[in-house]
Coordinates of C-alpha atoms and ligand atoms in Angstrom, one line a residue:
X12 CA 88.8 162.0 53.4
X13 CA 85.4 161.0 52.2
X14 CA 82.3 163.1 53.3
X15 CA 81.0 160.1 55.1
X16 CA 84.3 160.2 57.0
X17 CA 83.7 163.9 57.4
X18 CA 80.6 163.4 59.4
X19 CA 81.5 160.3 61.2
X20 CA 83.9 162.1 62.6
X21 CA 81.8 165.1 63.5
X22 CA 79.4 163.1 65.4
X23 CA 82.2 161.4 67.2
X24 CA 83.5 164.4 68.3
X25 CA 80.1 165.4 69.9
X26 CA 78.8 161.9 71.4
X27 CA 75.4 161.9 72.0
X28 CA 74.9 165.7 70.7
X29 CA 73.4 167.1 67.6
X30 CA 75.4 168.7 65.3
X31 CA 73.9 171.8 63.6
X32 CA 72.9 171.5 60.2
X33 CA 75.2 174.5 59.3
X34 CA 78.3 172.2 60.7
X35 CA 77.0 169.3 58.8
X36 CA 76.8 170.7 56.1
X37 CA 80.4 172.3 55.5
X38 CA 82.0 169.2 55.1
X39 CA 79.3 167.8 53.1
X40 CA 77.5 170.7 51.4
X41 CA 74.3 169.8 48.7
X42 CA 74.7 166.0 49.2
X43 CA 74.3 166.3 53.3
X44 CA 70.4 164.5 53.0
X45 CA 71.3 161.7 50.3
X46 CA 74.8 161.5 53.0
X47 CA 72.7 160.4 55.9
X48 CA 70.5 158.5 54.2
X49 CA 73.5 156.1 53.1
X50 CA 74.6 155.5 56.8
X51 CA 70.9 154.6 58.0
X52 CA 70.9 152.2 55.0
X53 CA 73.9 150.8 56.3
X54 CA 72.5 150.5 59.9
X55 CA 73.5 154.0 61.8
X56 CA 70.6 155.1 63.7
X57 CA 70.9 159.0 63.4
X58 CA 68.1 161.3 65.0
X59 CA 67.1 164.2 63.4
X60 CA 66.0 167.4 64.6
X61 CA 64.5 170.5 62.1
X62 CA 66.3 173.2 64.1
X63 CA 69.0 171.4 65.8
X64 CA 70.7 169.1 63.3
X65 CA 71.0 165.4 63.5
X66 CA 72.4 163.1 66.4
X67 CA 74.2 159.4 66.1
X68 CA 72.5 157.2 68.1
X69 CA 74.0 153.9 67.4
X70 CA 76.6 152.3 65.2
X71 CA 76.3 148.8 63.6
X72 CA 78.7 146.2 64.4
X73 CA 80.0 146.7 61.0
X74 CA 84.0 147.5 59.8
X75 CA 83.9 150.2 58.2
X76 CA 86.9 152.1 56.5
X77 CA 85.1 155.3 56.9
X78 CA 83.9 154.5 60.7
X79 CA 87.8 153.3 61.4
X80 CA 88.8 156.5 60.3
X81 CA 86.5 158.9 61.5
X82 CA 88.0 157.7 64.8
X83 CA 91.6 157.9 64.2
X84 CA 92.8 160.7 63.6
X85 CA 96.2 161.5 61.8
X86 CA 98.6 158.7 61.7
X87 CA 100.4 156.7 59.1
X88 CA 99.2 153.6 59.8
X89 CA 95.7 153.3 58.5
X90 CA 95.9 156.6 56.7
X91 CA 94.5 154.0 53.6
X92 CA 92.3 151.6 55.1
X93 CA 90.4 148.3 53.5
X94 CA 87.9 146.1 54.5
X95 CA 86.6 143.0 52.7
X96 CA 83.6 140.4 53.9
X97 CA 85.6 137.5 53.6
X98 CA 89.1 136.9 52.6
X99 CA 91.5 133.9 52.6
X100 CA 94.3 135.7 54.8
X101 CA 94.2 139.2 55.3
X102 CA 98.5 139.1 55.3
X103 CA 98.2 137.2 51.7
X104 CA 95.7 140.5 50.4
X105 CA 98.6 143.1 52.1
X106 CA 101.5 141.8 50.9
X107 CA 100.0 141.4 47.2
X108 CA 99.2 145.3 47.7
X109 CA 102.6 145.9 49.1
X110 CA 104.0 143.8 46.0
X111 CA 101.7 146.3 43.3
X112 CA 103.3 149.2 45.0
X113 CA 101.2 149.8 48.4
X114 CA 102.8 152.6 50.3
X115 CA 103.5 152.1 54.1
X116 CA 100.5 151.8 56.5
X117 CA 97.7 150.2 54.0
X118 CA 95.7 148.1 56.4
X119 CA 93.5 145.5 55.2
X120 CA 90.7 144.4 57.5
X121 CA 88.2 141.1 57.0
X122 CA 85.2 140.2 59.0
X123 CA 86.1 136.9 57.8
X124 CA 89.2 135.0 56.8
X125 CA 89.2 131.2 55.1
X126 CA 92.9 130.4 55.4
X127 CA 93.6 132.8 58.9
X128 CA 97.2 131.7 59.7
X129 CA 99.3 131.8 62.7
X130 CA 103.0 131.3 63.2
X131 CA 104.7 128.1 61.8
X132 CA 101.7 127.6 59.8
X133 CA 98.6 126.5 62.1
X134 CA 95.2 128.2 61.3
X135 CA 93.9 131.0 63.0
X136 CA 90.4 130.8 63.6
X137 CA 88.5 134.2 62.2
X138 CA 85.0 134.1 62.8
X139 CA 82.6 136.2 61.0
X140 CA 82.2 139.8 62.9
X141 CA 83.5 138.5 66.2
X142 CA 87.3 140.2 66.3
X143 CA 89.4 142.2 64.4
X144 CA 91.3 140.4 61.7
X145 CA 93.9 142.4 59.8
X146 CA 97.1 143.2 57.9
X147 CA 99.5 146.5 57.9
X148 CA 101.9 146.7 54.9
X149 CA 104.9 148.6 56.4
X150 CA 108.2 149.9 55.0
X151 CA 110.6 149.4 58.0
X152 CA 114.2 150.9 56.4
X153 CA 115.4 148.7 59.4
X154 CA 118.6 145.9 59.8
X155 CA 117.1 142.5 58.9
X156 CA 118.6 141.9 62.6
X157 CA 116.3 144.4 64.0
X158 CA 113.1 143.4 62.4
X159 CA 111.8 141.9 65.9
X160 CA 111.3 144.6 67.0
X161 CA 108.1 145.2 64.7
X162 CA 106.5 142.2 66.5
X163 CA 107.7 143.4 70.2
X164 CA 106.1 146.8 69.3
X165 CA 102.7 145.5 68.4
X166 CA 102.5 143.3 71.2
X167 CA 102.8 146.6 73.4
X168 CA 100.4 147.9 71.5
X169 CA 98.4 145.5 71.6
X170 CA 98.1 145.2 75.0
X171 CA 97.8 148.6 75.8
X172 CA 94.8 149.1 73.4
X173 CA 93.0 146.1 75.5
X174 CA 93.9 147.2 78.6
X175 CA 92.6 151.2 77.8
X176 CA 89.7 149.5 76.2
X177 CA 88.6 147.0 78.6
X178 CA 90.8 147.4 82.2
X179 CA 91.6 143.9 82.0
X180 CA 95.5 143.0 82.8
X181 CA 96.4 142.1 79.2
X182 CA 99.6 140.3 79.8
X183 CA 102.3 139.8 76.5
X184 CA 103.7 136.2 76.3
X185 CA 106.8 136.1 74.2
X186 CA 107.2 135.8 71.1
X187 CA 104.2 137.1 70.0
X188 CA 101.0 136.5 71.9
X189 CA 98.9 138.5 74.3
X190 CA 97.2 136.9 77.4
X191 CA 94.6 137.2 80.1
X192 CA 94.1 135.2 82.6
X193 CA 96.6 133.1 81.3
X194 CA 94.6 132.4 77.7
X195 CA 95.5 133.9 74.8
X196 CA 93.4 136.8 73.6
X197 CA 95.7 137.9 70.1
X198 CA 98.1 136.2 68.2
X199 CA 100.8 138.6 65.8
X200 CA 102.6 137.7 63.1
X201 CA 104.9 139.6 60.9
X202 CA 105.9 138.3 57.5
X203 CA 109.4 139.7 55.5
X204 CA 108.9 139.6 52.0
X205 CA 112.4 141.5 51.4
X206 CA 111.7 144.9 52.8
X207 CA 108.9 144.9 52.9
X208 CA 106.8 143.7 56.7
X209 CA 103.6 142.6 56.8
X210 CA 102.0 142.8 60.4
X211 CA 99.1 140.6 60.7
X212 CA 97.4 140.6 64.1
X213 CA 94.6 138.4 65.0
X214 CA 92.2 139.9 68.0
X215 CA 89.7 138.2 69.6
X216 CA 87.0 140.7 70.7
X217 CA 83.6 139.1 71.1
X218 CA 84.1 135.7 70.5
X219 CA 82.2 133.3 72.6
X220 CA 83.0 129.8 74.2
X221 CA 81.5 128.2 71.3
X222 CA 84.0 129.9 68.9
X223 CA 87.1 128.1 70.2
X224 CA 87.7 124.6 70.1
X225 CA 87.8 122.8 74.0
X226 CA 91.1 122.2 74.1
X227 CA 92.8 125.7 73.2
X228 CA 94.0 127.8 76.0
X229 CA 92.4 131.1 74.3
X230 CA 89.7 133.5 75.0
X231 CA 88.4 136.5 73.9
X232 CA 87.8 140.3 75.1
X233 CA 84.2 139.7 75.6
X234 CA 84.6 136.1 78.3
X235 CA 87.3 138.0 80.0
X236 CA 85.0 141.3 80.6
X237 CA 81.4 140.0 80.4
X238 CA 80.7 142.5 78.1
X239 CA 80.6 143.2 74.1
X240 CA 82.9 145.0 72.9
X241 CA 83.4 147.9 70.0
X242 CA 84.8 146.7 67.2
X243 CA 85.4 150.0 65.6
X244 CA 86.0 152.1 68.4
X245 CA 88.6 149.0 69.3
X246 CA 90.5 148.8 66.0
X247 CA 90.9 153.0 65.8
X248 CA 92.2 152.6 69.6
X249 CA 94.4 149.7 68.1
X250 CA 95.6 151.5 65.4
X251 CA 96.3 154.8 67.1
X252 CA 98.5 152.8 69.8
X253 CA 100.5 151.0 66.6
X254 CA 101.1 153.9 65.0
X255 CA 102.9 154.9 68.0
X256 CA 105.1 151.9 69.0
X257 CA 105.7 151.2 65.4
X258 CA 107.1 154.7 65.1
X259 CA 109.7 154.1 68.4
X260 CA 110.3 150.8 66.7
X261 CA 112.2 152.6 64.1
X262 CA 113.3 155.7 66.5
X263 CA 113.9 155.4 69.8
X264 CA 113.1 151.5 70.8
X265 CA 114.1 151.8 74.8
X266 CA 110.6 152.7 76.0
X267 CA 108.8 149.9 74.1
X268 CA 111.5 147.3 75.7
X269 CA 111.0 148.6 79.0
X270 CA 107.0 148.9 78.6
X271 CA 107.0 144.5 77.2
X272 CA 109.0 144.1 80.1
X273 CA 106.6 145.7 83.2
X274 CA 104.2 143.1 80.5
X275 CA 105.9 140.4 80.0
X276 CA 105.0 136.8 81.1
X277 CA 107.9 135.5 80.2
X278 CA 110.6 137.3 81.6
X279 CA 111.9 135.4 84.7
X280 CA 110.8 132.3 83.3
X281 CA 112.6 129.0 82.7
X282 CA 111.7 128.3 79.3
X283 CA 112.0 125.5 76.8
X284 CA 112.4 126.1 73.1
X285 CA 112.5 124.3 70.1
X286 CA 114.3 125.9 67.0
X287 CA 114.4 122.9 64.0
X288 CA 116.2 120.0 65.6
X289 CA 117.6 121.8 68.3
X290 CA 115.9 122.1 71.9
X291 CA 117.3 125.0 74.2
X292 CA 116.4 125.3 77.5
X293 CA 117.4 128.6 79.6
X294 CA 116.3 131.6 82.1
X295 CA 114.5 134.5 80.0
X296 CA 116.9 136.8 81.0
X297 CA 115.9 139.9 78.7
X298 CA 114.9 141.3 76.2
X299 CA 117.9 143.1 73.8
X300 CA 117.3 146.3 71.5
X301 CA 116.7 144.9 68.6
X302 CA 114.1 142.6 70.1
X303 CA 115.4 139.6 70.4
X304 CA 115.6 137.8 73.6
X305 CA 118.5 136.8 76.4
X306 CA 118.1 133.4 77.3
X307 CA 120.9 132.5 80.5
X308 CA 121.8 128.9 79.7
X309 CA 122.6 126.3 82.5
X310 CA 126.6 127.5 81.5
X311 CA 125.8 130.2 82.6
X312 CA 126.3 131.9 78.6
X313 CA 123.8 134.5 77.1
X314 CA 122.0 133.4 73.9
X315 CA 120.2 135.6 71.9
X316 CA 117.0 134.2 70.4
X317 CA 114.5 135.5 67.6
X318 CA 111.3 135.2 68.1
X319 CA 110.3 134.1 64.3
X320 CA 112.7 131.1 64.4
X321 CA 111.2 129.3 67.7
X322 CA 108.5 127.5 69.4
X323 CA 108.3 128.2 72.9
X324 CA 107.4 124.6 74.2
X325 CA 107.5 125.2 78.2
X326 CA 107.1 128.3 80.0
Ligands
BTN1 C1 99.8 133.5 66.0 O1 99.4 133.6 67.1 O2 100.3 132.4 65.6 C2 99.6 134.6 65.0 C3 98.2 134.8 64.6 C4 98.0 135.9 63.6 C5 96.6 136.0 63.0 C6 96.3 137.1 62.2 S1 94.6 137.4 61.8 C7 95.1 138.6 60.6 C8 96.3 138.1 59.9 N1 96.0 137.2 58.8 C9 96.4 136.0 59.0 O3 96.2 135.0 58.2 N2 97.0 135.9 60.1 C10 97.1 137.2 60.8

């Protein structure tokens, strides 16, 4: 942990409090002064006080990999964390870490991306500063035929984060999106590169009208509550909640199906999907263990249906 973690975390722990200098300065010793000094340069507005110590005020808007973890505690996912300005795709920079030997739960973060990418190659829009763009390398150990589940668990996640963080009914539309009101607020998608999974998920936290084009059904945290949002406060919450579904994903998988289901949008639905050439229409019927899907066709059969390999086309 760095010593600007160290105190992050400190006044986090306190909000709004001073912390004595005598606290302060166990974690960060001689180099306490030259310490706060670097987070007013970077924005923080921290009171100080002779007696009493020194208070956080206010955080930038600013991704920071000390800020994240300050606020996360212990988990595996995000125990390393990175954060660039500007990348082309946060999933290309993970999975060339993962490649040189990245152990499980690297997360790369971007306040920008150039080449954002959703599923079956469309562009993801990733404004500068206005969500949270980023990338977990993970080391499943699990069946290629289980691998969904990764997905279905971050989608919980997802939603669960939003709906702790906002109150809004953060709905999760199969395969991999996350709705409210109907418009999609987060977009997931997990790349295999052998075994090796590369969870990229695309939040839209205070993105305004503006940012979308007309014609997309999407929206972000910020239209939907009338508020700005916490970035950092959002992506520690975010991470937190992965850490957890991610870890049932490999465990015990029954809760996370039954939590997407009390979720889902799609459940109940008659859907129409296109996988290559082939168009399937059924009843969304269920979803399985591993995370794949029960579509009831009109014969009255059960197909099983992976989320990578389609696009849902009616719902
Ligand atoms: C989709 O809805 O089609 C999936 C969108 C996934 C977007 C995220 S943003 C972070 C990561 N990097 C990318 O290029 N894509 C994912």
């Amino acid at each position: 942990m760095t010593v600007a973690t160290a105190i992050l975390e400190l006044f986090h722990r306190a909000p709004g409090q001073f912390v004595s200098p005598d606290l302060l300065r166990r974690v960060a010793g001689n180099a306490l002064a030259a310490e706060i000094l670097e987070l007013q340069q970077l924005g923080y507005a921290i009171e100080s006080h002779p007696h009493l110590g020194y208070r956080l005020i206010a955080s930038p808007d600013r991704l920071t990999a000390d800020d994240i973890r300050a606020r996360l505690g212990d988990t595996v996912l995000g125990a390393e964390i990175l954060v660039f300005e500007k990348t082309a795709s946060t999933n290309d920079v993970a999975a060339y870490l993962a490649d040189s030997g990245a152990r499980e739960g690297v997360v790369v973060f971007a306040e920008a991306q150039t080449k954002g990418r959703g599923r079956h190659g469309r562009a993801w829009l990733s404004p500068r500063g206005k969500g949270l763009w980023f990338s977990i390398v993970l080391r499943p150990n699990l069946a290629p035929a289980a691998m969904s589940r990764i997905t279905v668990a971050a989608s919980v996640a997802v939603a669960r984060a939003v709906r702790q963080a906002t109150g809004l009914d953060a709905r999760i539309k199969w395969p991999n999106d996350v709705t409210i009101g109907g418009r999609k607020v987060a977009g997931i998608l997990t790349e295999l590169h052998g075994a090796v999974a590369i969870l990229g998920i695309g939040l839209d936290v205070n993105c305004r009208p503006e940012d979308f084009p007309v014609d997309l059904p999407a929206t972000s945290l910020s239209i939907a509550s009338g508020r700005l949002l916490d970035r950092i406060a959002l992506a520690a919450a975010l991470l937190r909640e992965l850490d957890q579904t991610y870890r049932c994903a490999r465990q015990d998988f029954n809760p996370i199906v039954a939590e997407w289901a009390q979720w889902s949008t799609t459940l109940g639905q008659q859907l129409v999907l296109r996988m290559g050439e082939r168009r399937i229409d059924g009843h969304a019927q269920a979803l399985d263990s591993d995370g794949a899907l029960l579509l009831r066709r009109d014969n009255g059969q059960i197909e099983r249906i992976l989320g990578a390999d389609v696009i849902l086309e009616r719902s």
